[in-house]
Structure formats: C-alpha cells, structure tokens
mmCIF file of C-alpha atoms in Angstrom:
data_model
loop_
_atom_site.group_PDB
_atom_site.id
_atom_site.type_symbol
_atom_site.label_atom_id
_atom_site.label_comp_id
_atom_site.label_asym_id
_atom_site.label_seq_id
_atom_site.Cartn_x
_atom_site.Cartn_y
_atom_site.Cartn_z
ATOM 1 C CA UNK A 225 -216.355 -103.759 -244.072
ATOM 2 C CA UNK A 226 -216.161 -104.706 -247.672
ATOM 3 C CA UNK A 227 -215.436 -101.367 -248.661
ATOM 4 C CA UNK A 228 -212.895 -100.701 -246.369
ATOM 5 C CA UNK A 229 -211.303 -104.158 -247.051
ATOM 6 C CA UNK A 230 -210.789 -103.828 -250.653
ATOM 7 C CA UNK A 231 -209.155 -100.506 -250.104
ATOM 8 C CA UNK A 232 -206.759 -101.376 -247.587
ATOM 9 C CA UNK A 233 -205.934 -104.042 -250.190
ATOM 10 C CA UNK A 234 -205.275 -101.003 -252.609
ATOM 11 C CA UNK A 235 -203.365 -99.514 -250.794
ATOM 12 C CA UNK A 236 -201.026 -101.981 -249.818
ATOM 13 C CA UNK A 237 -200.736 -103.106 -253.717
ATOM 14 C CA UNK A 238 -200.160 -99.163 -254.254
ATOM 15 C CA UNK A 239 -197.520 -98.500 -251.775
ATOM 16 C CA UNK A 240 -196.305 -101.624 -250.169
ATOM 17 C CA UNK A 241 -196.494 -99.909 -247.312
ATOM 18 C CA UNK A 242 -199.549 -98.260 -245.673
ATOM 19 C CA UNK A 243 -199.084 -95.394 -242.859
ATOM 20 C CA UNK A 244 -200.845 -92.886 -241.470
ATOM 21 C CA UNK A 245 -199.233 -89.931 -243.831
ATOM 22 C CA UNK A 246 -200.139 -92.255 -247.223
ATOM 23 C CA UNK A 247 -204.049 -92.781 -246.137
ATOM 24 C CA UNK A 248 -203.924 -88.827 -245.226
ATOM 25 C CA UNK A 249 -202.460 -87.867 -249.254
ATOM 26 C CA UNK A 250 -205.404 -90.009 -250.648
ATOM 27 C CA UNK A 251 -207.796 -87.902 -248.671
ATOM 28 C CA UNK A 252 -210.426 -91.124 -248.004
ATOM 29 C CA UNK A 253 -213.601 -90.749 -246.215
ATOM 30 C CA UNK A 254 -212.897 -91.570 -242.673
ATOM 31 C CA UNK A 255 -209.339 -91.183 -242.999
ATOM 32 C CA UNK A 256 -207.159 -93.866 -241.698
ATOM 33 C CA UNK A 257 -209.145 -94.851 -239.139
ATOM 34 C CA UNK A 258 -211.653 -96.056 -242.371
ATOM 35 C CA UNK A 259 -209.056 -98.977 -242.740
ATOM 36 C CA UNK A 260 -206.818 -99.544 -239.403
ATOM 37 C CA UNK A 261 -209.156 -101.932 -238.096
ATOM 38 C CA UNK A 262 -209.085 -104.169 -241.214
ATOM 39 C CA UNK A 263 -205.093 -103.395 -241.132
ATOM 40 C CA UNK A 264 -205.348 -105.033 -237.616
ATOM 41 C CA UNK A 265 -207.248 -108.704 -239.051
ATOM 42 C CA UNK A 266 -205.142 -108.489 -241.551
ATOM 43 C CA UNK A 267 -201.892 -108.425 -239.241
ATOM 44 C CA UNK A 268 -203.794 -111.332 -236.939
ATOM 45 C CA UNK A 269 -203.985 -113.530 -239.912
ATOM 46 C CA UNK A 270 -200.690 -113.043 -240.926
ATOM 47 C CA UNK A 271 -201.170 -111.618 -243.974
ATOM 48 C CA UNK A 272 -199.330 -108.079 -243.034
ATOM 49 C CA UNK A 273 -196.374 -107.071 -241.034
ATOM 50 C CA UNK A 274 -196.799 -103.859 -238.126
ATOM 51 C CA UNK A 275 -194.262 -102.307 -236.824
ATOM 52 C CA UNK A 276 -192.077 -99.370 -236.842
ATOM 53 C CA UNK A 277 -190.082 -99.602 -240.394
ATOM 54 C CA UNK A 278 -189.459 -96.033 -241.726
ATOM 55 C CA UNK A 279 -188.568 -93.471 -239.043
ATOM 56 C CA UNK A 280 -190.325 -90.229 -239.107
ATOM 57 C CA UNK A 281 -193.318 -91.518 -239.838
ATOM 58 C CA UNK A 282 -196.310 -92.665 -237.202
ATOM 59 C CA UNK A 283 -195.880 -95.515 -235.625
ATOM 60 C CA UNK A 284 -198.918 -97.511 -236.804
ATOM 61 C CA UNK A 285 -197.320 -98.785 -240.473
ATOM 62 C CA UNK A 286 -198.368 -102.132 -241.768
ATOM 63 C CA UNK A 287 -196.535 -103.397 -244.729
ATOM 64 C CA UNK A 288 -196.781 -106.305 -247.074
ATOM 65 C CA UNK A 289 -193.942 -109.329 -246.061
ATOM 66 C CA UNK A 290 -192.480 -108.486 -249.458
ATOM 67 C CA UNK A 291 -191.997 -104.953 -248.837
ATOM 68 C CA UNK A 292 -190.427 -105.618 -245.522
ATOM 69 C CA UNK A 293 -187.618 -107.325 -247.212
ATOM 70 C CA UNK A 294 -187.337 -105.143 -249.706
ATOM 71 C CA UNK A 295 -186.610 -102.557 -247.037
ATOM 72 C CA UNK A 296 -183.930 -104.636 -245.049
ATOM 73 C CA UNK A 297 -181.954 -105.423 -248.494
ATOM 74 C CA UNK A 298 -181.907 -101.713 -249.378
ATOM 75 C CA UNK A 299 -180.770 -100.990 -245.856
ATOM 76 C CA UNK A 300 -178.214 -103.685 -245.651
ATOM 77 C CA UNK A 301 -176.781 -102.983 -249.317
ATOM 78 C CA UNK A 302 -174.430 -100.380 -249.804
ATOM 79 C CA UNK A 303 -174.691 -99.604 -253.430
ATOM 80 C CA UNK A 304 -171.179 -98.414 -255.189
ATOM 81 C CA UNK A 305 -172.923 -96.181 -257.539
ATOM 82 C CA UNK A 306 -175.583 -94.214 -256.009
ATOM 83 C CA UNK A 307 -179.194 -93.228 -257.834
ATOM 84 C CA UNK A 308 -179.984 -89.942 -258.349
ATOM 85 C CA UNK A 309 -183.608 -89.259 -260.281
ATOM 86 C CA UNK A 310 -185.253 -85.601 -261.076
ATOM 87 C CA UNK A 311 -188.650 -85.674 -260.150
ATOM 88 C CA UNK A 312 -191.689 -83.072 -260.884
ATOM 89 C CA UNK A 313 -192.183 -81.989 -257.189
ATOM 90 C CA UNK A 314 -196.086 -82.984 -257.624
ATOM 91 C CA UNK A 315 -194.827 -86.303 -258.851
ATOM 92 C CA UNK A 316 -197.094 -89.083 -256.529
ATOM 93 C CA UNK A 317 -193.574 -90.679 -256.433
ATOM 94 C CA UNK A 318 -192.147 -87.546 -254.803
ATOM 95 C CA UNK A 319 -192.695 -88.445 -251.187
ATOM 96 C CA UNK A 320 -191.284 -85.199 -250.048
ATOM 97 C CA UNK A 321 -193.792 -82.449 -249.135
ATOM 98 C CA UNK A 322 -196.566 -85.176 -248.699
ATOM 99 C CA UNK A 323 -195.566 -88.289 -246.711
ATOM 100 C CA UNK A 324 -192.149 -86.915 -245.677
ATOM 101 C CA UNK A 325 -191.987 -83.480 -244.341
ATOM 102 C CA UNK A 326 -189.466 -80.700 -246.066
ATOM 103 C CA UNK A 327 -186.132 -80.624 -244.685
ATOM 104 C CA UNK A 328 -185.248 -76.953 -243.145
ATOM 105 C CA UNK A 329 -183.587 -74.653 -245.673
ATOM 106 C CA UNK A 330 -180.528 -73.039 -245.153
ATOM 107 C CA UNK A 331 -182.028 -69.974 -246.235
ATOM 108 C CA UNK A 332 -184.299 -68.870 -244.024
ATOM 109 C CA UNK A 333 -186.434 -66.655 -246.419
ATOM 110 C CA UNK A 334 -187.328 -69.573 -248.866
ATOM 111 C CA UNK A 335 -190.368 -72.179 -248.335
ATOM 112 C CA UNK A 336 -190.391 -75.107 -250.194
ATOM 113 C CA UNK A 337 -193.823 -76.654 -251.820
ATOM 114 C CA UNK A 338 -195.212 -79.141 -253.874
ATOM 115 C CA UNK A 339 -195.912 -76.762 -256.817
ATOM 116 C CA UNK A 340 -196.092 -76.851 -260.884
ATOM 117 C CA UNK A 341 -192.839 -76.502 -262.558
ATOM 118 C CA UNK A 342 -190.196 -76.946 -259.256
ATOM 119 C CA UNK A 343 -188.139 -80.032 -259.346
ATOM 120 C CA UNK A 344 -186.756 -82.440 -256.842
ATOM 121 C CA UNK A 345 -183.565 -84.259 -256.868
ATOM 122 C CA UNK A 346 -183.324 -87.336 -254.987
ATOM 123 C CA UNK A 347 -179.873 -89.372 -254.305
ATOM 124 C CA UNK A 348 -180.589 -92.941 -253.263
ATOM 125 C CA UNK A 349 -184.195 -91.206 -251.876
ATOM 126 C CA UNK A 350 -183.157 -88.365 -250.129
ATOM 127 C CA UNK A 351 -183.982 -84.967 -251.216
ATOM 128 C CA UNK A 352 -180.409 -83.699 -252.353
ATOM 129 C CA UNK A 353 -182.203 -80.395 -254.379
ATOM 130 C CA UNK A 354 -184.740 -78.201 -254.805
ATOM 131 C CA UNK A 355 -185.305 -75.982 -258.294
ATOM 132 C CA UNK A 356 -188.474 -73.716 -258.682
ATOM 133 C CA UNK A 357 -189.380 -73.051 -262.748
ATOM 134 C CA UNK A 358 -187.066 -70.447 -264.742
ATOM 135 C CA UNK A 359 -185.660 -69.150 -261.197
ATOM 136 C CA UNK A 360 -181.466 -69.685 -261.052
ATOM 137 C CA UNK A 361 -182.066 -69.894 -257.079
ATOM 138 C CA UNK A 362 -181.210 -73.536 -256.124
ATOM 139 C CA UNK A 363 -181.802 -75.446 -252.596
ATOM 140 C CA UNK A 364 -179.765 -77.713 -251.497
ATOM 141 C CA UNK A 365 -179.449 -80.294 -248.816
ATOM 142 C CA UNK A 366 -176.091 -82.389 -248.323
ATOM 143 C CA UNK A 367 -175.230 -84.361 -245.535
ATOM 144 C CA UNK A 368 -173.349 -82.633 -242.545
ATOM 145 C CA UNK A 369 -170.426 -85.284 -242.143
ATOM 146 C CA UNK A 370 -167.545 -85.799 -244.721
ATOM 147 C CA UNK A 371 -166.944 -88.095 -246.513
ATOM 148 C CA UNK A 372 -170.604 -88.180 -247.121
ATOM 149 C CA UNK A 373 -171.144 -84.313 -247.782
ATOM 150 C CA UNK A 374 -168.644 -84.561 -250.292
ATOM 151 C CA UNK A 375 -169.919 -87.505 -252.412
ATOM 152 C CA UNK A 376 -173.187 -85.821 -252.150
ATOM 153 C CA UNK A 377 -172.069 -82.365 -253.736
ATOM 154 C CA UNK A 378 -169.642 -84.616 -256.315
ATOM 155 C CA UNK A 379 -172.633 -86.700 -257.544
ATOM 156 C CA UNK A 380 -175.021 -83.971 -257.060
ATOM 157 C CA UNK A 381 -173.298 -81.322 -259.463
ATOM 158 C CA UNK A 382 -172.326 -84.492 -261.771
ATOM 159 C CA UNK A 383 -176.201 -84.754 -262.421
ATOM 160 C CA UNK A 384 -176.743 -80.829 -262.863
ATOM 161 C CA UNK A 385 -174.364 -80.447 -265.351
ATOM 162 C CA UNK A 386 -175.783 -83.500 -267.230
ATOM 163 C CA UNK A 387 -179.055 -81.777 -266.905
ATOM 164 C CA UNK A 388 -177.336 -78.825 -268.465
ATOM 165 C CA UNK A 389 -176.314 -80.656 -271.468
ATOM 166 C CA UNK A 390 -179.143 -81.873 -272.116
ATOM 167 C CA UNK A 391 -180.944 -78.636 -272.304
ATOM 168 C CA UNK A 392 -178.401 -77.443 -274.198
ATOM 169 C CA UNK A 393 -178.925 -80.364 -277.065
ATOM 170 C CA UNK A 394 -182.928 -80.332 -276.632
ATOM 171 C CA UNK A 395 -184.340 -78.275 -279.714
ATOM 172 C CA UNK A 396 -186.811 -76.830 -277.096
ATOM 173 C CA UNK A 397 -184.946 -75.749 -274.316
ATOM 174 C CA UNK A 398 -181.605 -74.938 -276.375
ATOM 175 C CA UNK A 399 -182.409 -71.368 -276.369
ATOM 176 C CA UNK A 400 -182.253 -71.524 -272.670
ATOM 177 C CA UNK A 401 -178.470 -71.800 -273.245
ATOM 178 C CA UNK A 402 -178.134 -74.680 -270.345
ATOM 179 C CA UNK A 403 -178.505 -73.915 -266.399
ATOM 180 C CA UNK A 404 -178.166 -70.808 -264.665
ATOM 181 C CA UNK A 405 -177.562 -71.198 -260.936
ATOM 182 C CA UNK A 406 -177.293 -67.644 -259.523
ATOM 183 C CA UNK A 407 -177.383 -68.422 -256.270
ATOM 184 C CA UNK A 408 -177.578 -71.990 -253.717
ATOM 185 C CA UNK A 409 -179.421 -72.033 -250.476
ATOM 186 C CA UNK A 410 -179.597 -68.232 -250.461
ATOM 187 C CA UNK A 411 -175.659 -68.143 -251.149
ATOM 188 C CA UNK A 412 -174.265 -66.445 -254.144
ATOM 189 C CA UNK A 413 -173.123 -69.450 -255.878
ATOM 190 C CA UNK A 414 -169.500 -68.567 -255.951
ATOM 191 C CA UNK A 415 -169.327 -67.952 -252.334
ATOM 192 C CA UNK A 416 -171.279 -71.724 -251.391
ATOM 193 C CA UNK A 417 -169.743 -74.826 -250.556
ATOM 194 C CA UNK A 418 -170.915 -76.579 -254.036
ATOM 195 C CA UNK A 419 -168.982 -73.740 -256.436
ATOM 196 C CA UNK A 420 -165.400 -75.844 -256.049
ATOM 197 C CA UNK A 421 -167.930 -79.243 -256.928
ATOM 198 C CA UNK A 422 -169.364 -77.463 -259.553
ATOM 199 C CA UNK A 423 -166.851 -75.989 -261.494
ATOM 200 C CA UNK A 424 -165.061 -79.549 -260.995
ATOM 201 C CA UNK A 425 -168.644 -80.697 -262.866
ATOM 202 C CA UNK A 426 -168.048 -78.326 -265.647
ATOM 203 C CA UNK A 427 -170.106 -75.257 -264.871
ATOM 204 C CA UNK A 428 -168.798 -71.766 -265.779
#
C-alpha cells in the first residue's frame, strides 16, 4: 500500500493528471490497477478530483484540484496568438503516439510512429505536422472548417519557414540549404492545399 501510494503521488506530481493511457506509458508492475484503488482514498478524502476531463481518453482520470483549473482556464481562454512548439516525436512531452492516439493520415500509404529523428508540430496542443529525418515528405493535419483550417495552414507554414531560416543560419545544418518539402500528406506539394500558405510564408 505504501508502494503504491507514493507512486500514485508521482504520478500526479508528474502529470497533473493520472489516466489509464499515462500509468500504461510508464509500464508499472500491475499496471493501473497497481494504483486505482489508492486513486479512489485519495478522491474520498478530497485530495483528488475524478471525472471525465480530457475526451478520448478512459474514463477513470483523477487529477490534482490545481490541474483541474488549469484545464478550465485553457478551455475558457481564447488566446490571440496561438503556440506552436517542434517536438522530437519520442519527446515524454509528445503525448501523441503514447497517451493520444495518431490522427488518420490523408495518405493512406504512410504510418506515423514515435521514432528517432521524426518531428511533431503542435499548435496550441494539437498535432498540426508530422516530419520523418532527411525525408521532404510532410504530414499534415488542419482542421476541416474555415476559418480555422486557414489560420492553421497560415501559422503552420509561418513556423516552417522560420524553421527554414534557421537551418539556413545554423553552421551545422547550413549545408542542408533550408527545408525541402517535396510532397504534403502524399500530395505533390504544389498541387496541396498548403502550397498558396506556403509560398505566402516564403517558400520557393
């Protein structure tokens, strides 16, 4: 009980908030059936929220009261500028591939994983590209209702072509000679819906 105790606590400090799909990436003995009964006294005392607060994931989640809020003020805020962040796709902050499921790619052909040298990039947390190492194939994933697809592809090429440039001025990568996007979501590039956003970025 000890044992399981102090990790729940870990847990919770680690993530905030604790579901089913973040016990299963730690691969603990017993799983998450190891903690959900300390989870439980810990919601009877008070000392955790349960309930249902990110969709897609299982139902049992159990959260810290902090967290919760955090949550609700990130829902309720509309931020004028959104974030977007490049991530290592094995990054532990990545939650894509590990707590959230891939999205379906457009092309059908392509499979996405958590592997060395591919990249994420997230827009306010949602998984707006995918880029495997030294391959000019790109995935993307843009949301299917204007005005929202739009702003997605704006700020999405925006953030390539800065990635570009600084390729271009890293002593390392310079010989590169920036980013190469051949073709997006199986789509000659041209031919997608992102060429008008990226030439509009800057992109040749």
């Amino acid at each position: 009980t000890a044992w399981s105790h102090a990790l729940a606590q870990q847990l919770l400090q680690r993530y905030g908030l604790v579901t089913r799909e973040t016990v299963a990436q730690e691969n603990l003995p017993g799983g998450f059936g190891a903690i959900y009964e300390v989870l439980k006294a810990l919601e009877a005392q008070g000392r955790v929220r349960r309930g249902y607060f990110i969709a897609g994931l299982g139902g049992a989640q159990f959260a810290q009261p902090a967290a919760v809020d955090l949550l609700r003020s990130l829902r309720d805020t509309e931020s004028e500028k959104p974030e977007l962040v490049s991530l290592a796709a094995t990054d532990p902050a990545n939650p894509w591939g590990s707590i959230l499921r891939w999205p379906e790619p457009d092309d059908p052909g392509t499979s996405l994983s958590r592997s060395v040298g591919a990249t994420v990039i997230l827009r306010n947390g949602n998984l707006v590209a995918y880029l495997r190492r030294n391959n000019p194939a790109i995935q993307v994933f843009l949301p299917s209702d204007e005005p929202d697809r739009s702003a997605a592809a704006r700020d999405l090429t925006g953030f390539l072509y800065q990635m570009a440039q600084e390729l271009l001025q890293n002593p390392e990568t310079r010989h590169h000679g920036g980013l190469l996007i051949d073709t997006v979501s199986g789509q000659p590039a041209y031919q997608h819906y992102l060429a008008r956003f990226l030439e509009e970025a800057g992109f040749h």
